[in-house]
XYZ file of N, CA and C in Angstrom:
426
model
N 19.355 55.548 -8.765
C 19.999 55.753 -7.484
C 19.172 55.110 -6.366
N 17.870 55.344 -6.389
C 17.011 54.766 -5.358
C 17.046 53.237 -5.412
N 17.045 52.663 -6.608
C 17.091 51.215 -6.742
C 18.420 50.638 -6.271
N 19.495 51.375 -6.465
C 20.804 50.923 -5.978
C 20.812 50.849 -4.455
N 20.236 51.871 -3.818
C 20.145 51.888 -2.354
C 19.286 50.740 -1.853
N 18.198 50.477 -2.547
C 17.310 49.374 -2.177
C 18.028 48.038 -2.314
N 18.764 47.866 -3.382
C 19.519 46.625 -3.598
C 20.556 46.423 -2.499
N 21.237 47.485 -2.093
C 22.230 47.389 -1.020
C 21.577 47.009 0.303
N 20.422 47.590 0.584
C 19.760 47.275 1.850
C 19.245 45.829 1.859
N 18.815 45.331 0.702
C 18.345 43.949 0.642
C 19.483 42.951 0.796
N 20.683 43.315 0.388
C 21.833 42.425 0.533
C 22.063 42.045 1.997
N 21.746 42.952 2.907
C 21.898 42.660 4.328
C 20.917 41.621 4.830
N 19.772 41.519 4.188
C 18.754 40.558 4.614
C 18.957 39.185 3.994
N 19.535 39.139 2.821
C 19.724 37.884 2.110
C 21.212 37.620 1.951
N 21.771 36.813 2.835
C 23.210 36.565 2.765
C 23.591 35.782 1.517
N 24.791 36.014 1.055
C 25.296 35.274 -0.098
C 25.803 33.912 0.373
N 25.951 33.012 -0.563
C 26.409 31.669 -0.237
C 27.806 31.698 0.386
N 28.629 32.647 -0.022
C 29.987 32.744 0.502
C 30.013 33.135 1.977
N 28.927 33.743 2.472
C 28.908 34.154 3.874
C 28.517 33.010 4.810
N 28.075 31.874 4.265
C 27.750 30.720 5.107
C 29.042 30.111 5.640
N 28.989 29.472 6.801
C 30.201 28.802 7.304
C 30.684 27.733 6.328
N 31.981 27.485 6.337
C 32.578 26.538 5.386
C 31.986 25.141 5.530
N 31.681 24.710 6.742
C 31.154 23.350 6.920
C 29.741 23.211 6.354
N 29.016 24.325 6.196
C 27.687 24.280 5.578
C 27.833 24.230 4.065
N 28.705 25.063 3.516
C 28.894 25.135 2.069
C 29.531 23.882 1.496
N 30.586 23.422 2.123
C 31.363 22.283 1.630
C 31.639 21.315 2.787
N 30.643 20.552 3.215
C 30.844 19.704 4.397
C 31.878 18.608 4.211
N 32.169 18.216 2.984
C 33.091 17.105 2.770
C 34.517 17.553 2.497
N 34.724 18.815 2.146
C 36.078 19.331 1.969
C 36.479 20.231 3.128
N 35.563 20.446 4.048
C 35.835 21.258 5.236
C 36.851 20.538 6.110
N 37.898 21.240 6.501
C 38.945 20.644 7.329
C 38.571 20.789 8.800
N 38.361 19.668 9.461
C 37.992 19.713 10.878
C 39.161 20.198 11.738
N 40.366 20.163 11.196
C 41.532 20.655 11.932
C 41.448 22.165 12.149
N 40.748 22.870 11.262
C 40.623 24.324 11.403
C 39.452 24.715 12.296
N 38.647 23.750 12.701
C 37.461 24.048 13.508
C 37.841 24.287 14.961
N 36.976 24.972 15.664
C 37.140 25.196 17.088
C 36.995 23.855 17.803
N 37.930 23.542 18.685
C 37.919 22.247 19.375
C 36.654 22.083 20.219
N 36.113 23.165 20.725
C 34.919 23.105 21.563
C 33.634 23.087 20.750
N 33.748 23.021 19.451
C 32.563 23.042 18.587
C 31.692 21.827 18.877
N 30.450 22.074 19.267
C 29.538 20.990 19.636
C 29.118 20.145 18.435
N 29.345 20.635 17.223
C 28.935 19.932 16.018
C 30.060 19.130 15.388
N 31.234 19.216 15.932
C 32.413 18.621 15.314
C 32.294 17.107 15.143
N 31.781 16.410 16.140
C 31.646 14.953 16.034
C 30.722 14.558 14.886
N 29.603 15.260 14.769
C 28.665 14.946 13.687
C 29.245 15.289 12.317
N 30.006 16.367 12.240
C 30.633 16.735 10.972
C 31.615 15.644 10.542
N 32.391 15.127 11.494
C 33.356 14.055 11.188
C 32.612 12.810 10.714
N 31.516 12.453 11.399
C 30.733 11.285 10.985
C 30.130 11.490 9.595
N 29.621 12.684 9.351
C 29.032 12.992 8.046
C 30.067 12.865 6.934
N 31.275 13.357 7.184
C 32.334 13.301 6.175
C 32.719 11.873 5.816
N 32.481 10.929 6.711
C 32.829 9.529 6.451
C 31.747 8.782 5.679
N 30.557 9.368 5.558
C 29.438 8.682 4.924
C 29.481 8.806 3.401
N 29.626 7.679 2.711
C 29.633 7.661 1.253
C 28.252 8.025 0.697
N 27.209 7.600 1.400
C 25.835 7.898 0.963
C 25.594 9.405 0.972
N 26.024 10.055 2.039
C 25.836 11.504 2.141
C 26.679 12.243 1.104
N 27.867 11.745 0.822
C 28.711 12.372 -0.199
C 28.046 12.299 -1.570
N 27.459 11.151 -1.885
C 26.758 10.997 -3.162
C 25.550 11.927 -3.227
N 24.803 12.009 -2.135
C 23.641 12.887 -2.077
C 24.047 14.344 -2.266
N 25.161 14.740 -1.681
C 25.657 16.111 -1.806
C 25.972 16.459 -3.262
N 26.484 15.483 -4.009
C 26.831 15.720 -5.411
C 25.609 15.896 -6.307
N 24.482 15.298 -5.953
C 23.335 15.300 -6.865
C 22.186 16.221 -6.442
N 22.291 16.897 -5.294
C 21.206 17.774 -4.846
C 21.704 19.186 -4.597
N 20.762 20.073 -4.362
C 21.117 21.440 -3.991
C 21.561 21.455 -2.531
N 22.160 22.538 -2.123
C 22.688 22.657 -0.767
C 21.581 22.545 0.279
N 20.493 23.275 0.096
C 19.413 23.234 1.090
C 18.718 21.876 1.098
N 18.560 21.258 -0.058
C 17.952 19.921 -0.118
C 18.856 18.901 0.563
N 20.143 19.021 0.355
C 21.079 18.103 1.004
C 20.928 18.158 2.511
N 20.865 19.359 3.071
C 20.809 19.479 4.524
C 19.468 19.050 5.109
N 18.450 18.901 4.285
C 17.163 18.374 4.765
C 17.225 16.863 4.964
N 18.041 16.162 4.210
C 18.083 14.700 4.258
C 18.748 14.122 5.505
N 19.893 14.617 5.978
C 20.535 13.964 7.128
C 19.946 14.369 8.475
N 18.714 14.850 8.486
C 18.127 15.381 9.710
C 18.022 14.328 10.812
N 17.775 13.077 10.467
C 17.636 12.028 11.479
C 19.005 11.558 11.961
N 19.908 11.305 11.035
C 21.219 10.766 11.399
C 22.131 11.806 12.054
N 22.018 13.047 11.632
C 22.890 14.112 12.137
C 22.015 15.322 12.535
N 21.221 15.195 13.584
C 20.218 16.229 13.881
C 20.795 17.595 14.254
N 21.915 17.631 14.973
C 22.447 18.917 15.420
C 22.982 19.754 14.269
N 23.828 19.140 13.425
C 24.397 19.936 12.333
C 23.361 20.217 11.253
N 22.431 19.285 11.037
C 21.395 19.527 10.026
C 20.510 20.694 10.449
N 20.121 20.732 11.720
C 19.279 21.838 12.201
C 20.034 23.160 12.125
N 21.281 23.151 12.540
C 22.097 24.372 12.501
C 22.274 24.853 11.060
N 22.545 23.932 10.139
C 22.726 24.299 8.731
C 21.434 24.863 8.154
N 20.299 24.247 8.462
C 19.021 24.745 7.949
C 18.662 26.093 8.552
N 19.023 26.315 9.817
C 18.800 27.637 10.420
C 19.585 28.712 9.679
N 20.775 28.359 9.221
C 21.609 29.306 8.469
C 21.067 29.504 7.059
N 20.688 28.397 6.403
C 20.271 28.461 5.004
C 18.869 29.016 4.807
N 17.983 28.782 5.754
C 16.580 29.171 5.580
C 16.163 30.085 6.734
N 16.560 31.352 6.693
C 16.265 32.232 7.818
C 14.832 32.750 7.852
N 14.078 32.598 6.780
C 12.744 33.184 6.729
C 11.665 32.113 6.673
N 11.724 31.156 7.577
C 10.778 30.051 7.563
C 9.355 30.549 7.798
N 9.174 31.471 8.711
C 7.818 31.924 9.021
C 7.191 32.649 7.834
N 7.970 33.419 7.102
C 7.437 34.082 5.918
C 7.031 33.042 4.875
N 7.826 32.009 4.745
C 7.504 30.933 3.810
C 6.202 30.249 4.209
N 6.045 29.959 5.495
C 4.823 29.298 5.960
C 3.597 30.182 5.748
N 3.741 31.478 5.951
C 2.628 32.402 5.693
C 2.252 32.393 4.214
N 3.244 32.449 3.355
C 2.977 32.414 1.916
C 2.336 31.098 1.506
N 2.812 30.010 2.070
C 2.250 28.701 1.760
C 0.789 28.636 2.215
N 0.499 29.151 3.394
C -0.880 29.159 3.908
C -1.783 30.005 3.027
N -1.294 31.158 2.640
C -2.087 32.025 1.780
C -2.373 31.355 0.439
N -1.380 30.696 -0.124
C -1.574 29.991 -1.398
C -2.607 28.883 -1.265
N -2.561 28.149 -0.175
C -3.552 27.094 0.046
C -4.949 27.678 0.186
N -5.063 28.805 0.901
C -6.366 29.435 1.076
C -6.923 29.917 -0.263
N -6.084 30.518 -1.077
C -6.520 30.979 -2.398
C -6.991 29.797 -3.235
N -6.271 28.696 -3.153
C -6.650 27.492 -3.894
C -8.007 26.974 -3.427
N -8.213 26.942 -2.143
C -9.483 26.452 -1.593
C -10.632 27.389 -1.961
N -10.408 28.678 -1.865
C -11.475 29.650 -2.091
C -11.824 29.829 -3.568
N -10.964 29.468 -4.478
C -11.254 29.732 -5.887
C -11.573 28.464 -6.668
N -10.593 27.635 -6.901
C -10.803 26.501 -7.802
C -11.638 25.388 -7.181
N -11.355 25.015 -5.974
C -12.002 23.851 -5.376
C -13.450 24.137 -4.982
N -13.627 25.165 -4.197
C -14.963 25.529 -3.727
C -14.933 26.964 -3.234
N -16.077 27.552 -3.207
C -16.149 28.939 -2.796
C -16.996 29.023 -1.523
N -16.341 28.845 -0.385
C -17.013 28.909 0.910
C -16.587 30.176 1.639
N -17.493 30.679 2.465
C -17.119 31.819 3.290
C -16.211 31.383 4.428
N -16.503 30.251 5.026
C -15.700 29.732 6.142
C -14.837 28.578 5.645
N -13.551 28.762 5.710
C -12.658 27.706 5.215
C -11.697 27.232 6.299
N -12.031 27.458 7.573
C -11.121 27.090 8.660
C -10.816 25.599 8.677
N -11.867 24.766 8.564
C -11.642 23.318 8.610
C -10.843 22.844 7.403
N -11.139 23.401 6.237
C -10.375 23.033 5.039
C -8.912 23.458 5.170
N -8.689 24.624 5.733
C -7.319 25.109 5.940
C -6.574 24.224 6.941
N -7.257 23.810 7.984
C -6.639 22.950 8.990
C -6.146 21.654 8.346
N -6.967 21.071 7.489
C -6.576 19.838 6.800
C -5.457 20.119 5.795
N -5.553 21.221 5.065
C -4.561 21.533 4.033
C -3.184 21.840 4.618
N -3.137 22.416 5.813
C -1.856 22.832 6.392
C -1.291 21.846 7.407
N -2.059 20.832 7.774
C -1.593 19.871 8.769
C -0.416 19.068 8.234
N 0.521 18.793 9.109
C 1.662 17.972 8.718
C 1.274 16.496 8.674
N 0.232 16.142 9.416
C -0.255 14.767 9.437
C -1.344 14.637 8.385
N -1.217 13.640 7.533
C -2.214 13.423 6.490
C -3.446 12.744 7.097
N -4.635 13.242 6.805
C -5.845 12.632 7.369
C -6.125 11.276 6.714
N -6.661 10.373 7.514
C -7.056 9.058 7.010
C -8.550 9.111 6.725
N -8.902 9.740 5.646
C -10.299 10.012 5.314
C -11.099 8.728 5.155
N -10.525 7.727 4.509
C -11.265 6.473 4.303
C -11.613 5.822 5.639
N -10.699 5.864 6.612
C -10.988 5.303 7.933
C -12.067 6.104 8.658
N -12.007 7.415 8.543
C -12.999 8.277 9.195
C -14.383 8.015 8.615
N -14.461 7.904 7.302
C -15.746 7.650 6.636
C -16.295 6.290 7.056
N -15.440 5.259 7.082
C -15.925 3.924 7.459
C -16.374 3.901 8.922
N -15.684 4.616 9.806
C -16.113 4.699 11.208
C -17.470 5.383 11.322
N -17.664 6.454 10.586
C -18.949 7.166 10.612
C -20.075 6.281 10.102
N -19.804 5.514 9.057
C -20.825 4.623 8.502
C -21.190 3.530 9.500
N -20.188 3.015 10.207
C -20.455 1.985 11.207
C -21.254 2.560 12.376
N -20.979 3.808 12.751
C -21.731 4.450 13.827
C -23.196 4.623 13.443
N -23.458 4.959 12.195
C -24.826 5.143 11.739
C -25.590 3.835 11.719
N -24.892 2.726 11.442
C -25.535 1.424 11.394
C -25.916 0.938 12.797
N -25.217 1.363 13.802
C -25.481 0.898 15.172
C -26.353 1.814 15.881
């Protein structure tokens, strides 16, 4: 009984695929005629539906992976779709950070202070270590 109640309460936090808007679930079979005329995403949805490349990508990837790809060409609908599909981004980032910290603290090296290592591990920009090393070597020579 307690587990049934817990399962019901969790259903509210994790929406089913059927609860997503139709244009997110099936962007290529979604009828724009049924959409609200004032919908700010309607133009991008129409453009997306005309793209053969996007249609092929939709057939071969998962729903969330598909919506990650058109982010540059269709930024408004891609962002809106990802907001719907991935509501717990911050929890994911926390888990990812914790996993990186565990990796740094155990297998790679065992340091008390891992702030700099964490900064490099979590940065979206990849460090150019070879350039940094060569600059440091040139500074030492001069």
